[in-house]
XYZ file of C-alpha atoms in Angstrom:
699
model
C 0.000 0.000 0.000
C 0.997 3.645 -0.369
C 1.999 4.027 3.276
C 4.699 1.354 2.903
C 6.063 2.553 -0.455
C 8.900 4.557 1.151
C 7.890 7.844 -0.466
C 9.399 11.267 0.298
C 7.812 14.730 0.344
C 9.884 16.071 -2.544
C 11.838 14.826 -5.546
C 14.221 16.562 -7.919
C 15.920 15.258 -11.036
C 19.080 16.890 -9.683
C 19.537 14.148 -7.099
C 17.026 11.367 -7.763
C 15.286 9.344 -10.442
C 11.681 10.549 -10.273
C 10.491 7.563 -12.299
C 12.175 4.908 -10.156
C 11.964 6.680 -6.810
C 8.420 8.049 -7.023
C 6.192 6.991 -9.927
C 6.934 3.264 -9.964
C 6.736 2.577 -6.200
C 3.652 4.800 -5.813
C 1.787 3.284 -8.752
C 2.525 -0.252 -7.528
C -0.123 0.442 -4.892
C -2.551 2.309 -7.134
C -6.200 1.429 -7.590
C -6.915 4.686 -9.420
C -4.724 7.419 -10.897
C -5.810 10.976 -11.748
C -3.385 12.979 -13.853
C -3.410 16.428 -15.428
C -0.630 17.514 -17.804
C 0.155 20.608 -19.838
C -0.371 21.290 -23.509
C -1.130 18.459 -25.915
C 2.066 16.863 -27.306
C 3.711 13.477 -27.483
C 6.051 14.557 -24.668
C 3.205 15.543 -22.337
C 1.407 12.245 -22.918
C 4.659 10.348 -22.326
C 5.157 12.198 -19.047
C 1.590 11.341 -18.020
C 2.414 7.679 -18.691
C 5.539 7.515 -16.536
C 5.752 4.376 -14.435
C 2.453 2.930 -15.707
C 3.591 -0.719 -15.777
C 2.396 -1.349 -12.171
C -1.021 0.171 -12.964
C -1.414 -2.158 -15.942
C -0.455 -5.101 -13.762
C -2.872 -4.222 -10.937
C -5.735 -3.554 -13.377
C -6.107 -0.043 -12.005
C -7.898 2.797 -13.782
C -6.918 6.331 -14.785
C -8.389 9.742 -15.585
C -6.278 12.074 -17.743
C -6.790 15.800 -18.427
C -4.791 17.399 -21.259
C -4.515 21.133 -21.930
C -5.074 22.474 -25.448
C -4.622 26.129 -26.552
C -7.383 27.971 -28.428
C -8.186 31.611 -29.191
C -11.006 33.565 -27.527
C -13.507 33.022 -30.361
C -12.917 29.286 -30.462
C -13.185 29.058 -26.689
C -16.549 30.841 -26.704
C -17.818 28.378 -29.310
C -16.579 25.433 -27.237
C -18.124 26.896 -24.091
C -21.489 27.173 -25.836
C -21.090 23.661 -27.243
C -21.805 24.797 -30.786
C -18.564 24.154 -32.702
C -15.941 21.866 -31.141
C -15.433 19.722 -34.268
C -12.599 21.887 -35.722
C -10.638 21.578 -32.481
C -11.075 17.813 -32.408
C -9.996 17.613 -36.054
C -6.777 19.532 -35.235
C -6.174 17.305 -32.196
C -6.703 14.143 -34.250
C -4.389 15.354 -37.017
C -1.722 16.315 -34.489
C -2.020 12.902 -32.830
C -1.706 11.157 -36.197
C 1.404 13.189 -36.922
C 3.324 12.370 -33.777
C 2.125 8.731 -33.732
C 3.614 8.281 -37.207
C 6.946 9.849 -36.203
C 7.508 7.887 -32.987
C 10.660 5.796 -32.915
C 11.020 2.516 -31.060
C 12.054 4.116 -27.788
C 10.866 4.924 -24.298
C 8.180 7.345 -25.488
C 6.823 4.687 -27.864
C 6.609 2.095 -25.074
C 4.736 4.541 -22.844
C 2.218 5.137 -25.625
C 1.625 1.378 -25.727
C 0.671 1.543 -22.045
C -1.744 4.429 -22.570
C -3.183 2.697 -25.620
C -3.831 -0.529 -23.735
C -5.549 1.311 -20.890
C -7.793 3.129 -23.375
C -8.603 -0.057 -25.307
C -9.515 -1.894 -22.093
C -11.796 0.956 -20.957
C -9.615 1.805 -17.968
C -8.414 5.242 -19.168
C -10.786 8.172 -19.699
C -9.463 11.385 -21.285
C -10.741 14.961 -21.287
C -9.281 18.075 -22.938
C -9.056 21.380 -21.055
C -9.563 24.756 -22.797
C -9.182 28.315 -21.502
C -10.205 31.655 -23.053
C -6.627 32.958 -22.992
C -3.417 31.026 -22.843
C -3.887 27.400 -21.949
C -4.470 24.993 -19.102
C -0.946 24.130 -17.962
C -1.284 22.603 -14.509
C 0.683 19.434 -13.805
C -0.880 17.544 -10.898
C -1.607 13.939 -9.971
C -3.581 11.942 -7.417
C -2.907 8.275 -6.631
C -5.412 6.214 -4.590
C -4.901 2.746 -3.147
C -7.349 0.062 -1.982
C -7.204 1.296 1.627
C -8.437 4.745 0.635
C -5.059 6.431 1.177
C -4.074 9.090 -1.331
C -0.918 10.708 -2.610
C -1.261 14.097 -4.261
C 1.667 15.580 -6.173
C 2.308 18.691 -8.157
C 5.286 19.052 -10.487
C 7.309 21.353 -12.657
C 7.873 19.040 -15.605
C 8.865 20.982 -18.709
C 6.879 19.145 -21.370
C 9.019 19.936 -24.383
C 11.016 17.748 -26.716
C 13.685 17.460 -23.999
C 11.279 16.587 -21.207
C 12.133 12.901 -21.243
C 15.772 13.504 -20.368
C 16.286 14.512 -16.751
C 19.818 15.748 -17.310
C 18.637 18.330 -19.865
C 15.753 19.863 -17.917
C 15.632 20.133 -14.160
C 12.363 18.757 -12.860
C 10.880 18.579 -9.390
C 7.676 17.447 -7.713
C 6.221 17.947 -4.239
C 4.079 15.191 -2.713
C 1.432 15.241 0.041
C 0.059 12.190 1.819
C -3.415 11.717 3.262
C -2.071 9.935 6.356
C -0.287 13.161 7.290
C -3.673 14.766 7.792
C -2.639 18.238 8.929
C -0.409 18.913 5.917
C -2.814 17.169 3.565
C -5.689 19.333 4.716
C -3.800 22.467 3.689
C -2.406 21.235 0.354
C -3.709 17.850 -0.734
C -7.457 18.426 -0.378
C -7.294 21.578 -2.485
C -5.577 19.728 -5.365
C -8.064 16.856 -5.127
C -10.994 19.270 -5.348
C -9.470 21.190 -8.265
C -9.039 18.029 -10.272
C -12.543 16.787 -9.439
C -14.113 20.074 -10.577
C -12.083 19.995 -13.776
C -13.109 16.429 -14.521
C -16.784 17.256 -13.963
C -16.443 20.514 -15.966
C -17.424 22.625 -12.961
C -14.549 25.139 -12.945
C -15.693 28.720 -13.669
C -13.028 29.529 -16.295
C -11.477 26.318 -17.632
C -13.742 24.181 -19.807
C -13.147 20.411 -20.075
C -14.592 18.246 -22.820
C -14.513 14.480 -23.253
C -12.069 13.351 -25.949
C -13.636 12.555 -29.305
C -14.451 8.995 -30.314
C -11.991 9.326 -33.215
C -9.141 10.301 -30.890
C -9.953 7.485 -28.457
C -10.088 4.983 -31.301
C -6.771 6.198 -32.697
C -5.038 5.908 -29.331
C -6.676 2.541 -28.562
C -5.385 1.083 -31.831
C -1.803 2.199 -31.251
C -0.682 -0.846 -29.220
C -1.610 -3.149 -32.146
C -2.927 -6.030 -30.106
C -0.027 -6.369 -27.676
C -0.926 -8.056 -24.407
C -0.537 -6.351 -21.059
C 2.387 -8.652 -20.205
C 4.182 -7.766 -23.446
C 3.683 -4.051 -22.837
C 4.800 -4.291 -19.208
C 7.925 -6.209 -20.211
C 8.868 -3.741 -22.956
C 8.057 -0.754 -20.751
C 10.193 -2.078 -17.898
C 13.069 -2.550 -20.355
C 12.700 0.964 -21.735
C 12.370 2.557 -18.289
C 15.337 0.676 -16.829
C 17.933 1.868 -19.338
C 16.372 5.240 -20.138
C 17.994 8.573 -19.351
C 15.595 8.934 -16.388
C 16.484 5.670 -14.730
C 19.476 6.562 -12.612
C 20.194 8.692 -9.595
C 22.520 11.648 -10.138
C 24.306 12.046 -6.820
C 27.839 13.112 -6.059
C 28.506 10.388 -3.517
C 29.873 6.844 -3.462
C 27.296 5.555 -5.954
C 28.037 5.495 -9.692
C 26.598 8.153 -11.961
C 26.298 8.556 -15.709
C 28.672 11.219 -17.046
C 27.288 14.313 -18.747
C 30.120 14.316 -21.261
C 32.879 11.999 -22.442
C 35.596 14.200 -23.812
C 33.883 16.958 -25.767
C 30.866 14.843 -26.658
C 27.614 14.772 -24.736
C 27.212 11.359 -23.146
C 24.533 9.144 -24.620
C 24.315 5.510 -25.598
C 24.065 4.626 -29.243
C 21.060 2.717 -30.540
C 22.915 -0.617 -30.705
C 24.065 -0.244 -27.084
C 20.536 0.467 -25.828
C 19.201 -2.484 -27.793
C 21.919 -4.746 -26.372
C 21.081 -3.763 -22.791
C 17.365 -4.353 -23.284
C 17.998 -7.774 -24.818
C 20.358 -8.623 -21.953
C 17.694 -7.634 -19.444
C 15.182 -9.764 -21.334
C 17.457 -12.747 -20.649
C 17.319 -11.988 -16.913
C 20.635 -10.114 -16.962
C 22.622 -13.057 -18.329
C 24.238 -13.253 -21.749
C 27.079 -12.397 -24.110
C 27.354 -9.211 -26.162
C 29.163 -9.841 -29.425
C 30.020 -6.255 -30.306
C 32.683 -5.213 -32.790
C 35.999 -3.976 -31.427
C 35.523 -0.240 -30.913
C 31.710 -0.423 -30.666
C 31.609 0.518 -26.970
C 31.498 -2.738 -24.989
C 33.097 -1.148 -21.919
C 30.751 1.852 -21.880
C 27.735 -0.433 -22.329
C 28.740 -2.528 -19.328
C 29.454 0.535 -17.171
C 26.117 2.083 -18.128
C 24.391 -1.121 -16.997
C 26.352 -1.104 -13.730
C 25.414 2.512 -13.024
C 21.713 2.040 -13.691
C 21.474 -1.199 -11.709
C 23.437 0.200 -8.767
C 20.570 2.584 -7.932
C 17.632 0.571 -9.221
C 14.786 -0.502 -6.957
C 15.368 -4.165 -7.941
C 18.633 -3.970 -5.969
C 17.771 -1.882 -2.888
C 21.097 -2.578 -1.162
C 23.187 -2.053 -4.277
C 25.523 -4.331 -6.225
C 29.143 -5.447 -6.364
C 30.651 -5.178 -9.843
C 33.469 -7.598 -10.694
C 35.218 -7.137 -14.039
C 37.625 -9.869 -15.153
C 40.181 -9.048 -17.870
C 43.059 -10.972 -19.483
C 45.842 -8.390 -19.039
C 47.047 -5.800 -16.546
C 47.008 -3.084 -19.212
C 43.351 -3.750 -19.861
C 42.664 -3.650 -16.110
C 44.203 -0.172 -15.953
C 42.103 0.911 -18.925
C 38.890 -0.271 -17.243
C 39.913 1.547 -14.060
C 40.382 4.794 -15.997
C 37.034 4.529 -17.817
C 35.236 3.639 -14.583
C 36.357 6.941 -13.080
C 34.161 8.745 -15.621
C 31.186 6.989 -13.985
C 32.216 7.975 -10.437
C 33.476 4.421 -9.857
C 36.736 3.876 -7.995
C 37.521 0.207 -8.525
C 39.939 -1.926 -6.520
C 42.579 -3.398 -8.839
C 43.458 -7.009 -8.012
C 46.634 -8.238 -9.676
C 50.335 -8.724 -8.958
C 51.204 -9.596 -5.362
C 48.208 -10.178 -3.111
C 49.987 -8.160 -0.419
C 49.009 -5.107 -2.467
C 45.253 -5.745 -2.678
C 44.089 -8.626 -0.431
C 43.596 -6.739 2.851
C 41.794 -3.884 1.101
C 39.559 -6.440 -0.632
C 38.662 -7.965 2.738
C 37.878 -4.543 4.201
C 35.684 -3.440 1.315
C 33.724 -6.703 1.207
C 33.139 -6.528 4.961
C 31.811 -2.967 4.680
C 29.689 -3.900 1.650
C 28.093 -6.837 3.462
C 27.451 -5.045 6.749
C 26.016 -1.712 5.627
C 22.249 -1.316 5.613
C 22.424 1.637 3.197
C 22.452 1.355 -0.576
C 26.088 0.731 -1.461
C 28.295 -0.071 -4.409
C 31.593 -1.869 -4.777
C 33.749 -2.399 -7.883
C 36.655 -4.776 -8.493
C 38.817 -5.238 -11.582
C 40.728 -8.511 -11.582
C 43.013 -10.180 -14.115
C 42.222 -13.789 -14.999
C 45.351 -15.147 -13.309
C 44.280 -13.615 -9.985
C 40.660 -14.635 -10.532
C 41.690 -18.289 -10.249
C 43.433 -17.899 -6.892
C 41.853 -19.210 -3.683
C 42.842 -16.050 -1.812
C 40.672 -13.981 -4.151
C 37.780 -16.443 -4.440
C 37.546 -17.008 -0.693
C 36.731 -13.321 -0.235
C 34.461 -12.937 -3.270
C 32.374 -15.914 -2.189
C 31.415 -13.996 0.974
C 29.248 -11.684 -1.172
C 25.581 -12.518 -1.688
C 25.383 -13.796 -5.308
C 22.106 -11.898 -5.768
C 24.059 -8.647 -5.351
C 26.925 -9.627 -7.655
C 27.416 -8.427 -11.260
C 30.207 -10.312 -13.056
C 31.562 -8.931 -16.339
C 33.969 -11.066 -18.350
C 35.822 -8.819 -20.787
C 37.271 -10.730 -23.739
C 35.225 -13.594 -22.324
C 36.501 -16.055 -24.943
C 39.478 -16.451 -22.593
C 37.132 -18.132 -20.106
C 36.393 -21.085 -22.427
C 38.380 -23.354 -20.168
C 36.766 -25.913 -17.879
C 39.157 -25.286 -15.009
C 38.740 -21.508 -15.160
C 34.962 -21.697 -15.641
C 34.686 -23.731 -12.451
C 36.309 -20.832 -10.583
C 34.027 -18.057 -11.857
C 31.679 -16.607 -9.199
C 28.035 -17.651 -8.946
C 26.799 -14.148 -9.758
C 23.131 -13.396 -10.417
C 24.084 -10.833 -13.092
C 26.477 -12.076 -15.780
C 27.723 -10.317 -18.887
C 30.301 -11.623 -21.341
C 31.968 -9.188 -23.745
C 33.825 -10.196 -26.887
C 33.958 -9.245 -30.542
C 34.685 -12.906 -31.312
C 33.492 -15.213 -28.491
C 33.883 -18.328 -30.667
C 34.238 -19.312 -34.310
C 32.065 -21.706 -36.287
C 34.558 -24.497 -35.604
C 34.657 -23.956 -31.817
C 31.503 -25.730 -30.667
C 33.203 -26.790 -27.433
C 34.018 -23.180 -26.567
C 30.476 -22.117 -27.387
C 29.050 -24.772 -25.081
C 31.321 -23.787 -22.197
C 30.723 -20.037 -22.495
C 26.954 -20.362 -22.943
C 26.877 -22.678 -19.950
C 28.120 -19.840 -17.728
C 27.137 -16.558 -19.377
C 24.099 -17.613 -21.397
C 23.378 -17.098 -25.091
C 24.612 -14.267 -27.287
C 22.035 -11.529 -26.620
C 23.434 -8.860 -28.946
C 25.343 -8.868 -32.222
C 26.887 -5.793 -33.800
C 29.557 -6.341 -36.412
C 32.130 -4.221 -38.210
C 29.821 -3.697 -41.188
C 27.070 -2.177 -39.025
C 29.591 -0.168 -37.003
C 31.110 1.406 -40.137
C 27.666 2.093 -41.652
C 26.530 3.736 -38.395
C 29.678 5.862 -38.231
C 30.701 4.161 -34.972
C 33.951 3.025 -36.599
C 35.740 4.807 -39.427
C 35.990 3.499 -43.015
C 39.282 2.136 -44.305
C 41.411 1.406 -47.345
C 42.957 -2.053 -47.525
C 46.099 -3.063 -49.402
C 47.275 -6.699 -49.358
C 51.028 -6.956 -49.926
C 52.092 -10.339 -51.435
C 55.194 -11.681 -49.668
C 56.641 -14.836 -51.299
C 58.493 -17.494 -49.327
C 61.961 -18.455 -50.500
C 62.848 -22.123 -50.972
C 64.642 -22.388 -47.624
C 61.615 -20.968 -45.774
C 59.266 -23.249 -47.704
C 61.371 -26.322 -46.835
C 61.307 -25.401 -43.147
C 57.546 -24.761 -43.240
C 56.897 -28.109 -44.929
C 59.080 -29.990 -42.412
C 57.452 -28.328 -39.385
C 53.964 -29.023 -40.774
C 54.831 -32.681 -41.342
C 56.020 -33.008 -37.727
C 52.818 -31.366 -36.482
C 50.710 -33.721 -38.614
C 52.444 -36.807 -37.159
C 51.865 -35.682 -33.581
C 48.242 -34.751 -34.270
C 47.645 -38.176 -35.880
C 49.165 -39.924 -32.879
C 46.995 -37.839 -30.565
C 43.864 -38.587 -32.621
C 44.552 -42.336 -32.354
C 44.344 -42.076 -28.573
C 48.046 -42.336 -27.845
C 49.752 -39.833 -25.580
C 52.115 -37.198 -26.953
C 54.300 -34.469 -25.546
C 51.955 -31.451 -25.736
C 54.799 -29.023 -25.103
C 56.617 -30.303 -28.183
C 53.452 -29.900 -30.270
C 52.879 -26.343 -29.023
C 56.522 -25.492 -29.711
C 56.111 -26.672 -33.310
C 52.969 -24.584 -33.821
C 54.745 -21.534 -32.379
C 57.820 -22.161 -34.531
C 55.669 -22.319 -37.670
C 53.827 -19.127 -36.721
C 57.110 -17.340 -36.117
C 58.417 -18.520 -39.459
C 55.449 -17.007 -41.320
C 55.772 -13.754 -39.397
C 59.451 -13.379 -40.169
C 59.820 -13.995 -43.894
C 62.680 -12.113 -45.518
C 60.322 -10.778 -48.186
C 58.154 -9.086 -45.529
C 61.035 -6.908 -44.406
C 61.940 -6.187 -48.037
C 58.365 -5.159 -48.858
C 58.198 -3.037 -45.712
C 61.372 -1.145 -46.599
C 60.064 -0.534 -50.118
C 56.796 0.894 -48.748
C 58.256 3.213 -46.111
C 60.956 4.499 -48.455
C 58.394 5.548 -51.091
C 55.640 6.819 -48.781
C 57.695 8.775 -46.303
C 57.066 9.258 -42.584
C 53.468 9.220 -41.350
C 52.366 9.730 -37.763
C 49.897 7.575 -35.810
C 51.087 4.380 -37.471
C 51.044 0.926 -35.915
C 53.268 -1.997 -36.918
C 52.060 -5.458 -35.831
C 55.007 -7.857 -35.724
C 55.393 -11.588 -35.163
C 55.884 -13.227 -31.797
C 59.576 -13.662 -32.336
C 62.057 -14.758 -34.932
C 63.474 -17.971 -36.274
C 66.849 -19.303 -35.218
C 69.842 -17.952 -37.105
C 73.043 -19.856 -37.849
C 74.231 -19.287 -34.269
C 71.017 -20.722 -32.778
C 69.895 -17.265 -31.642
C 66.329 -16.008 -31.961
C 66.130 -13.097 -34.395
C 63.176 -10.914 -33.468
C 61.186 -9.156 -36.207
C 60.224 -6.313 -33.880
C 63.920 -5.341 -33.771
C 64.316 -5.703 -37.528
C 61.259 -3.536 -38.206
C 62.525 -0.885 -35.812
C 65.902 -0.810 -37.588
C 64.224 -0.248 -40.960
C 62.059 2.575 -39.606
C 65.007 4.213 -37.828
C 66.977 4.061 -41.063
C 64.273 6.086 -42.826
C 63.932 8.684 -40.080
C 60.854 7.415 -38.241
C 60.515 8.162 -34.531
C 59.381 4.829 -33.094
C 58.795 3.049 -29.833
C 58.407 -0.621 -29.086
C 55.205 -1.547 -27.265
C 55.458 -4.964 -25.628
C 54.239 -6.871 -22.579
C 57.786 -6.780 -21.179
C 57.440 -3.043 -20.518
C 55.904 -1.753 -17.300
C 52.407 -0.267 -17.299
C 53.734 3.193 -16.497
C 56.143 3.053 -19.444
C 53.376 1.893 -21.788
C 51.132 4.753 -20.626
C 53.870 7.276 -21.381
C 54.376 5.722 -24.812
C 50.645 5.961 -25.566
C 50.593 9.646 -24.644
C 53.574 10.284 -26.922
C 51.885 8.337 -29.728
C 48.640 10.301 -29.356
C 50.509 13.618 -29.331
C 52.603 12.533 -32.347
C 55.899 13.069 -30.534
C 56.608 9.564 -31.810
C 55.425 8.468 -35.252
C 54.849 4.760 -34.787
C 54.332 1.923 -32.341
C 56.031 -1.364 -33.112
C 54.111 -4.015 -31.232
C 53.388 -7.676 -30.708
C 50.228 -9.272 -29.293
C 49.865 -6.896 -26.347
C 47.540 -4.706 -28.469
C 45.344 -7.571 -29.666
C 42.751 -7.490 -26.897
C 41.071 -4.483 -25.394
C 43.813 -1.853 -25.355
C 42.506 1.299 -27.050
C 44.586 3.022 -29.736
C 41.989 5.370 -31.278
C 44.607 7.784 -32.628
C 46.036 5.080 -34.906
C 45.131 5.862 -38.529
C 47.455 3.455 -40.341
C 48.507 -0.134 -39.649
C 51.067 -2.476 -41.145
C 50.120 -6.066 -40.280
C 53.420 -7.868 -40.624
C 52.173 -11.093 -39.034
C 48.811 -12.805 -38.640
C 48.202 -16.157 -37.013
C 45.566 -18.564 -38.293
C 43.367 -17.359 -35.464
C 40.509 -15.383 -37.009
C 39.882 -13.684 -33.666
C 43.289 -12.015 -33.800
C 42.954 -10.365 -37.185
C 39.341 -9.334 -36.541
C 40.438 -7.567 -33.363
C 43.493 -6.011 -35.011
C 41.348 -4.529 -37.759
C 38.830 -3.156 -35.249
C 41.636 -1.657 -33.180
C 42.708 0.492 -36.151
C 39.165 1.622 -36.988
C 38.375 3.420 -33.733
C 37.308 7.004 -34.275
C 39.420 9.962 -33.156
C 39.308 13.735 -33.776
C 40.454 14.535 -37.318
C 40.528 10.877 -38.343
C 38.459 10.452 -41.505
C 39.625 6.978 -42.480
C 42.208 4.302 -41.693
C 44.668 2.541 -43.984
C 45.673 -1.107 -43.542
C 48.618 -2.842 -45.205
C 48.404 -6.620 -44.844
C 51.545 -8.655 -45.560
C 50.220 -11.848 -47.180
C 52.345 -15.016 -47.296
C 52.653 -16.612 -50.751
C 54.295 -20.067 -51.196
C 56.801 -20.622 -54.021
C 55.073 -21.028 -57.365
C 56.173 -24.616 -57.838
C 54.758 -25.770 -54.483
C 51.245 -24.348 -54.549
C 49.689 -27.762 -55.109
C 51.367 -29.298 -52.034
C 48.645 -29.893 -49.406
C 50.232 -27.883 -46.583
C 50.661 -24.862 -48.855
C 47.131 -25.182 -50.254
C 45.812 -24.962 -46.700
C 48.057 -22.025 -45.819
C 47.224 -20.052 -48.967
C 43.497 -20.651 -48.562
C 43.683 -19.150 -45.088
C 45.634 -16.140 -46.332
C 43.141 -15.563 -49.161
C 40.235 -15.920 -46.706
C 41.689 -13.131 -44.558
C 42.244 -10.922 -47.608
C 38.633 -11.418 -48.675
C 37.383 -10.660 -45.159
C 39.391 -7.443 -44.997
C 38.668 -6.260 -48.525
C 34.896 -6.784 -48.547
C 34.275 -3.840 -46.194
C 37.066 -1.586 -47.431
C 36.546 1.655 -49.321
C 38.765 0.661 -52.219
C 37.566 -2.977 -52.307
C 40.871 -4.196 -53.689
C 41.504 -7.485 -55.451
C 44.695 -9.483 -55.297
C 46.933 -8.615 -58.224
C 47.757 -12.254 -58.978
C 45.279 -15.141 -59.228
C 46.503 -18.564 -58.138
C 45.582 -21.915 -59.624
C 45.378 -24.382 -56.743
């Protein structure tokens, strides 16, 4: 009932969510709802429909008064009851206009609720006219089954921006019948004013029942949706709308007003992903292209849920990442949402005691609270970490697995927390040939709830377009011999393994790595690179992806391509910096700043940039090495396509391995070349220049 709804006497969009904190809890107890709004518009009707899901569920009823401006002559005709048809025609035409222009958003869902109430005979509507100006009062009365009432009066600005609390400041004052002395002074007067308006007994304002045509038009809007369908969609829209969070400068998260110079707002694909995730009871995987805003989407969800009435004591957010650099990046982005996360990696002496303290405080407090942890996967597996995390109520736990494909491991999956809220993030959670990974990840996170690929991201201007140039790099005979021998050794071990016999897995992995290094370190790749940089000159914001290492030279030493590439660039006057996992986080941060500011021209990197690390300033990439892992080259391409100020497009040079002409019908080279051509086709199909390979090969 209303008395137990936890309502306050005043609400402001400056420090509360009026929808979540007032409308929804109050209307959960409603038997009848009287509402008067300002001038007739889609925004005013949407405001009148705030929080209506509980009223639909309880089968309550509603009376709605809407103001409409007319001139003196028209008002006199309406007052005499002789010529109201022209006004109704204008109202009907206006309604038709904004019904036709509604997008699939929060306002649209609220119209479904109004439409259903009208169609079921539970919503009656009257229009209010005045001789000058217009009826513009914004009041409401909510009654429950016990006869208690809540009267409120508000300052909602019913314009095109009215649905966004951070654009227009809004406030309401509320009066409760069980506080009889106050209610007698304020509440009774508002009740009587509304009653007189509804019965058309006010001396100046004239109210008239809405026309049958208008009622029919509104009743038809929901197109046969059931109450349950409307409630579900409305709850989704309300939860992740701009009105659904509390803006407070305290220990709770908050949505930022701006990110950089841009006003903060989710893109359409992010909103859709969150609604679909909610539809799956807050479990699922978002397969969003690299650069499409996975981190922001997850942090938006965390912020909204941290203050939502479904979680009255708040939530604990745990984000698991593969690398320390990515943990630091999450920590930095969280700060924009007023989230100060505890970083858990390296020696547990650094973080364990603080983790214990924060979990103890989180569990003991009776106030709404929030806690955030960022942990690397290696630490996530440790008993010292899990012993503390398992002290948290799973119903208050939100687990986010960034680059969640790394969790497709039975041992690691068994260590993941039993969180009620689970969200996996990955541009490539599994490939078509990885059914085992799919089964493991879906078993923990749930199904893929959102898909948003590079094609959609480029079309929507989320990622920038690109030119693509494949650079053929032929193997010499010595390299081809070595490749063929390594592949034969791999095939023997794989055949032995397939027969059920045991093998030395370390030897097999060493062979795979040796073959990958061979392909990444062909002599022709360095020759082609030198030819390109010597003709094109120095260009800033360039990224060079190198192989994992080199092949053994005559002395048995490992020659590293990253060093060879750096020598070539230095020779031609480039200012470069290596970017590797061997460097400390502080050094890598300094390098990134220098790269962004163009005090260095290029980064020469290995796999450390493959997952999660943002390099939006990069406008050109030379891919010197690609493994057979599709995930790697998909992520590398997305990394280069992130938008940045002044960046109109990206350019990608892909160094493609070509076997010697006389060996292209040997099975191991057929397989290798097919994979290279597949990558070229994947890259070229979305490129601006849509290139074709210069040479066609007969296989």
